[in-house]
Amino acid sequence: MFNEVLSLILQRSCPLCDRATAKYLCVDCQRRLERDQLTNPTEFWQQRIFAWGDYTDTLKRTLAALKYDRHPELGILLGEALARSWIAAKLQSGKLTVIPIPMHLEKQKQRGYNQAELISRAFCQMTGDSHHPSGLRRVRATEALFGLSPQDREQTLTQAFDLGKGIKQNRPVLLIDDIHTTGATARAAIQVLHRHQIRVLGIAVVAKPRFEKR
Ligand SMILES: [Zn+2]
């Protein structure tokens, strides 16, 4: 995994525009990405959602490159960006258990990695929080969700997760995902943790659509 990331970085061509670059993105794309950063990442904190950026334009393209175009190194870029804004927001003083939302296993096998885990790993390296990539497990296939009504979808999702290993019950959990859309996935994950008397501080995501589409 590390070598794969390294070799991708050493190619040094911007994954969004193919221009040469020494960084994850070229200067222009990086600047454009920063335009999608929310001025107030705690805008949704009342609902316990912390978001780095608006799911639009360059951030949307960066996430697509991370997920569908084999650019795992962008998970580091986005995880560090999320960590910087999280640290600046000072929402938590003690150490957290950080758990990425797990992917459906078949999907992860195809992709080779879980983008939420890459983001949370980079996040923890910067914040010093405790990273638990296997804190939650997917226990059933949820690929058929698209055809379901919102209620059925929610019901299917609550059975989608199980508690993994090594979670300290006395430490609050911060969930991490790449994007927060309907919130059904996050709610299902939180339910499982609550069922095991684990406190959940909230969920931190790289992108959140500002206006929910129904
Ligand atoms: Zn570029």
mmCIF file of N, CA and C in Angstrom, residues 137-206:
data_model
loop_
_atom_site.group_PDB
_atom_site.id
_atom_site.type_symbol
_atom_site.label_atom_id
_atom_site.label_comp_id
_atom_site.label_asym_id
_atom_site.label_seq_id
_atom_site.Cartn_x
_atom_site.Cartn_y
_atom_site.Cartn_z
ATOM 1 N N ARG A 137 -17.480 -3.072 11.406
ATOM 2 C CA ARG A 137 -17.399 -4.021 10.301
ATOM 3 C C ARG A 137 -18.696 -3.983 9.518
ATOM 4 N N ARG A 138 -18.585 -4.184 8.228
ATOM 5 C CA ARG A 138 -19.787 -4.371 7.406
ATOM 6 C C ARG A 138 -20.211 -5.816 7.537
ATOM 7 N N VAL A 139 -21.453 -6.055 7.839
ATOM 8 C CA VAL A 139 -21.875 -7.438 7.962
ATOM 9 C C VAL A 139 -22.851 -7.879 6.902
ATOM 10 N N ARG A 140 -23.405 -6.953 6.168
ATOM 11 C CA ARG A 140 -24.199 -7.455 5.054
ATOM 12 C C ARG A 140 -24.091 -6.571 3.819
ATOM 13 N N ALA A 141 -24.367 -7.196 2.714
ATOM 14 C CA ALA A 141 -24.263 -6.486 1.449
ATOM 15 C C ALA A 141 -25.365 -5.448 1.376
ATOM 16 N N THR A 142 -25.009 -4.244 0.988
ATOM 17 C CA THR A 142 -26.016 -3.185 0.906
ATOM 18 C C THR A 142 -26.052 -2.571 -0.488
ATOM 19 N N GLU A 143 -25.592 -3.344 -1.458
ATOM 20 C CA GLU A 143 -25.495 -2.763 -2.809
ATOM 21 C C GLU A 143 -26.859 -2.507 -3.446
ATOM 22 N N ALA A 144 -27.903 -3.165 -2.900
ATOM 23 C CA ALA A 144 -29.227 -2.996 -3.495
ATOM 24 C C ALA A 144 -29.969 -1.784 -2.946
ATOM 25 N N LEU A 145 -29.287 -0.949 -2.157
ATOM 26 C CA LEU A 145 -29.935 0.186 -1.492
ATOM 27 C C LEU A 145 -30.612 1.171 -2.437
ATOM 28 N N PHE A 146 -30.064 1.316 -3.624
ATOM 29 C CA PHE A 146 -30.558 2.356 -4.535
ATOM 30 C C PHE A 146 -32.030 2.214 -4.889
ATOM 31 N N GLY A 147 -32.494 0.976 -4.974
ATOM 32 C CA GLY A 147 -33.881 0.776 -5.362
ATOM 33 C C GLY A 147 -34.866 0.903 -4.202
ATOM 34 N N LEU A 148 -34.352 1.095 -2.976
ATOM 35 C CA LEU A 148 -35.234 1.060 -1.812
ATOM 36 C C LEU A 148 -35.786 2.437 -1.444
ATOM 37 N N SER A 149 -36.933 2.416 -0.758
ATOM 38 C CA SER A 149 -37.496 3.662 -0.240
ATOM 39 C C SER A 149 -36.602 4.111 0.924
ATOM 40 N N PRO A 150 -36.658 5.418 1.291
ATOM 41 C CA PRO A 150 -35.808 5.890 2.383
ATOM 42 C C PRO A 150 -35.975 5.071 3.662
ATOM 43 N N GLN A 151 -37.202 4.645 3.972
ATOM 44 C CA GLN A 151 -37.451 3.874 5.199
ATOM 45 C C GLN A 151 -36.791 2.490 5.114
ATOM 46 N N ASP A 152 -36.985 1.830 3.983
ATOM 47 C CA ASP A 152 -36.397 0.503 3.810
ATOM 48 C C ASP A 152 -34.879 0.586 3.787
ATOM 49 N N ARG A 153 -34.411 1.662 3.203
ATOM 50 C CA ARG A 153 -32.984 1.885 3.096
ATOM 51 C C ARG A 153 -32.368 1.988 4.493
ATOM 52 N N GLU A 154 -33.026 2.772 5.340
ATOM 53 C CA GLU A 154 -32.571 2.981 6.712
ATOM 54 C C GLU A 154 -32.573 1.646 7.471
ATOM 55 N N GLN A 155 -33.643 0.884 7.276
ATOM 56 C CA GLN A 155 -33.789 -0.401 7.949
ATOM 57 C C GLN A 155 -32.685 -1.374 7.537
ATOM 58 N N THR A 156 -32.403 -1.410 6.239
ATOM 59 C CA THR A 156 -31.354 -2.297 5.740
ATOM 60 C C THR A 156 -29.999 -1.887 6.297
ATOM 61 N N LEU A 157 -29.794 -0.573 6.370
ATOM 62 C CA LEU A 157 -28.501 -0.081 6.831
ATOM 63 C C LEU A 157 -28.237 -0.360 8.301
ATOM 64 N N THR A 158 -29.296 -0.332 9.133
ATOM 65 C CA THR A 158 -29.065 -0.571 10.562
ATOM 66 C C THR A 158 -28.513 -1.970 10.796
ATOM 67 N N GLN A 159 -28.754 -2.852 9.842
ATOM 68 C CA GLN A 159 -28.213 -4.203 9.991
ATOM 69 C C GLN A 159 -26.882 -4.359 9.257
ATOM 70 N N ALA A 160 -26.379 -3.266 8.737
ATOM 71 C CA ALA A 160 -25.197 -3.353 7.882
ATOM 72 C C ALA A 160 -23.880 -3.362 8.645
ATOM 73 N N PHE A 161 -23.911 -2.915 9.914
ATOM 74 C CA PHE A 161 -22.665 -2.789 10.673
ATOM 75 C C PHE A 161 -22.663 -3.631 11.929
ATOM 76 N N ASP A 162 -21.459 -3.957 12.339
ATOM 77 C CA ASP A 162 -21.266 -4.617 13.617
ATOM 78 C C ASP A 162 -20.016 -4.014 14.244
ATOM 79 N N LEU A 163 -19.906 -4.155 15.565
ATOM 80 C CA LEU A 163 -18.738 -3.618 16.240
ATOM 81 C C LEU A 163 -17.516 -4.497 15.951
ATOM 82 N N GLY A 164 -16.408 -3.844 15.628
ATOM 83 C CA GLY A 164 -15.169 -4.576 15.379
ATOM 84 C C GLY A 164 -14.399 -4.785 16.671
ATOM 85 N N LYS A 165 -13.092 -4.794 16.575
ATOM 86 C CA LYS A 165 -12.286 -5.099 17.762
ATOM 87 C C LYS A 165 -11.577 -3.881 18.339
ATOM 88 N N GLY A 166 -11.240 -4.005 19.623
ATOM 89 C CA GLY A 166 -10.300 -3.086 20.264
ATOM 90 C C GLY A 166 -10.797 -1.684 20.551
ATOM 91 N N ILE A 167 -12.107 -1.499 20.681
ATOM 92 C CA ILE A 167 -12.615 -0.164 20.973
ATOM 93 C C ILE A 167 -12.669 0.049 22.482
ATOM 94 N N LYS A 168 -12.042 1.130 22.924
ATOM 95 C CA LYS A 168 -12.089 1.472 24.346
ATOM 96 C C LYS A 168 -13.385 2.203 24.633
ATOM 97 N N GLN A 169 -14.160 1.666 25.575
ATOM 98 C CA GLN A 169 -15.478 2.244 25.814
ATOM 99 C C GLN A 169 -15.436 3.595 26.509
ATOM 100 N N ASN A 170 -14.317 3.908 27.150
ATOM 101 C CA ASN A 170 -14.267 5.176 27.883
ATOM 102 C C ASN A 170 -13.828 6.362 27.023
ATOM 103 N N ARG A 171 -13.583 6.098 25.771
ATOM 104 C CA ARG A 171 -13.099 7.178 24.907
ATOM 105 C C ARG A 171 -14.126 7.471 23.805
ATOM 106 N N PRO A 172 -14.473 8.760 23.610
ATOM 107 C CA PRO A 172 -15.479 9.051 22.576
ATOM 108 C C PRO A 172 -14.979 8.756 21.163
ATOM 109 N N VAL A 173 -15.923 8.410 20.328
ATOM 110 C CA VAL A 173 -15.604 8.044 18.952
ATOM 111 C C VAL A 173 -15.923 9.189 17.994
ATOM 112 N N LEU A 174 -15.010 9.410 17.080
ATOM 113 C CA LEU A 174 -15.284 10.293 15.949
ATOM 114 C C LEU A 174 -15.279 9.412 14.700
ATOM 115 N N LEU A 175 -16.401 9.431 13.991
ATOM 116 C CA LEU A 175 -16.474 8.673 12.743
ATOM 117 C C LEU A 175 -15.933 9.541 11.618
ATOM 118 N N ILE A 176 -15.378 8.891 10.606
ATOM 119 C CA ILE A 176 -14.880 9.652 9.454
ATOM 120 C C ILE A 176 -15.365 9.001 8.168
ATOM 121 N N ASP A 177 -15.807 9.864 7.261
ATOM 122 C CA ASP A 177 -16.209 9.374 5.946
ATOM 123 C C ASP A 177 -15.797 10.406 4.900
ATOM 124 N N ASP A 178 -15.796 9.980 3.646
ATOM 125 C CA ASP A 178 -15.432 10.934 2.596
ATOM 126 C C ASP A 178 -16.560 11.936 2.362
ATOM 127 N N ILE A 179 -17.793 11.441 2.350
ATOM 128 C CA ILE A 179 -18.909 12.331 2.048
ATOM 129 C C ILE A 179 -20.131 11.988 2.884
ATOM 130 N N HIS A 180 -20.872 13.010 3.252
ATOM 131 C CA HIS A 180 -22.088 12.826 4.031
ATOM 132 C C HIS A 180 -23.246 13.294 3.162
ATOM 133 N N THR A 181 -24.102 12.369 2.762
ATOM 134 C CA THR A 181 -25.244 12.782 1.944
ATOM 135 C C THR A 181 -26.531 12.709 2.756
ATOM 136 N N THR A 182 -27.206 11.577 2.744
ATOM 137 C CA THR A 182 -28.463 11.495 3.493
ATOM 138 C C THR A 182 -28.221 11.298 4.991
ATOM 139 N N GLY A 183 -27.061 10.787 5.348
ATOM 140 C CA GLY A 183 -26.767 10.548 6.755
ATOM 141 C C GLY A 183 -27.220 9.190 7.249
ATOM 142 N N ALA A 184 -27.860 8.418 6.383
ATOM 143 C CA ALA A 184 -28.372 7.104 6.796
ATOM 144 C C ALA A 184 -27.239 6.176 7.231
ATOM 145 N N THR A 185 -26.131 6.206 6.513
ATOM 146 C CA THR A 185 -24.985 5.359 6.845
ATOM 147 C C THR A 185 -24.421 5.738 8.214
ATOM 148 N N ALA A 186 -24.253 7.044 8.422
ATOM 149 C CA ALA A 186 -23.708 7.509 9.691
ATOM 150 C C ALA A 186 -24.634 7.138 10.842
ATOM 151 N N ARG A 187 -25.934 7.310 10.646
ATOM 152 C CA ARG A 187 -26.888 6.980 11.713
ATOM 153 C C ARG A 187 -26.821 5.491 12.065
ATOM 154 N N ALA A 188 -26.681 4.658 11.046
ATOM 155 C CA ALA A 188 -26.597 3.217 11.281
ATOM 156 C C ALA A 188 -25.336 2.878 12.082
ATOM 157 N N ALA A 189 -24.235 3.512 11.734
ATOM 158 C CA ALA A 189 -22.974 3.262 12.435
ATOM 159 C C ALA A 189 -23.072 3.731 13.889
ATOM 160 N N ILE A 190 -23.685 4.891 14.088
ATOM 161 C CA ILE A 190 -23.825 5.456 15.441
ATOM 162 C C ILE A 190 -24.705 4.545 16.308
ATOM 163 N N GLN A 191 -25.766 4.024 15.699
ATOM 164 C CA GLN A 191 -26.661 3.113 16.433
ATOM 165 C C GLN A 191 -25.911 1.908 16.989
ATOM 166 N N VAL A 192 -25.047 1.341 16.154
ATOM 167 C CA VAL A 192 -24.281 0.170 16.584
ATOM 168 C C VAL A 192 -23.372 0.522 17.759
ATOM 169 N N LEU A 193 -22.710 1.664 17.667
ATOM 170 C CA LEU A 193 -21.806 2.067 18.747
ATOM 171 C C LEU A 193 -22.591 2.343 20.027
ATOM 172 N N HIS A 194 -23.724 3.014 19.893
ATOM 173 C CA HIS A 194 -24.565 3.301 21.068
ATOM 174 C C HIS A 194 -25.057 2.015 21.717
ATOM 175 N N ARG A 195 -25.398 1.038 20.882
ATOM 176 C CA ARG A 195 -25.858 -0.241 21.399
ATOM 177 C C ARG A 195 -24.787 -0.883 22.299
ATOM 178 N N HIS A 196 -23.537 -0.544 22.048
ATOM 179 C CA HIS A 196 -22.444 -1.073 22.864
ATOM 180 C C HIS A 196 -21.959 -0.046 23.893
ATOM 181 N N GLN A 197 -22.826 0.901 24.209
ATOM 182 C CA GLN A 197 -22.522 1.954 25.210
ATOM 183 C C GLN A 197 -21.255 2.750 24.878
ATOM 184 N N ILE A 198 -21.043 2.982 23.623
ATOM 185 C CA ILE A 198 -19.880 3.786 23.223
ATOM 186 C C ILE A 198 -20.361 5.166 22.818
ATOM 187 N N ARG A 199 -19.735 6.184 23.398
ATOM 188 C CA ARG A 199 -20.136 7.557 23.119
ATOM 189 C C ARG A 199 -19.608 7.996 21.752
ATOM 190 N N VAL A 200 -20.475 8.622 20.993
ATOM 191 C CA VAL A 200 -20.058 9.107 19.679
ATOM 192 C C VAL A 200 -20.095 10.632 19.679
ATOM 193 N N LEU A 201 -18.942 11.221 19.441
ATOM 194 C CA LEU A 201 -18.864 12.679 19.414
ATOM 195 C C LEU A 201 -19.535 13.237 18.159
ATOM 196 N N GLY A 202 -19.320 12.563 17.035
ATOM 197 C CA GLY A 202 -19.911 13.033 15.791
ATOM 198 C C GLY A 202 -19.240 12.376 14.604
ATOM 199 N N ILE A 203 -19.477 12.951 13.441
ATOM 200 C CA ILE A 203 -18.840 12.431 12.231
ATOM 201 C C ILE A 203 -18.153 13.586 11.504
ATOM 202 N N ALA A 204 -16.926 13.328 11.076
ATOM 203 C CA ALA A 204 -16.189 14.327 10.304
ATOM 204 C C ALA A 204 -16.080 13.830 8.871
ATOM 205 N N VAL A 205 -16.455 14.669 7.944
ATOM 206 C CA VAL A 205 -16.417 14.284 6.529
ATOM 207 C C VAL A 205 -15.661 15.325 5.711
ATOM 208 N N VAL A 206 -15.116 14.866 4.617
ATOM 209 C CA VAL A 206 -14.417 15.782 3.725
ATOM 210 C C VAL A 206 -15.432 16.663 2.998
#
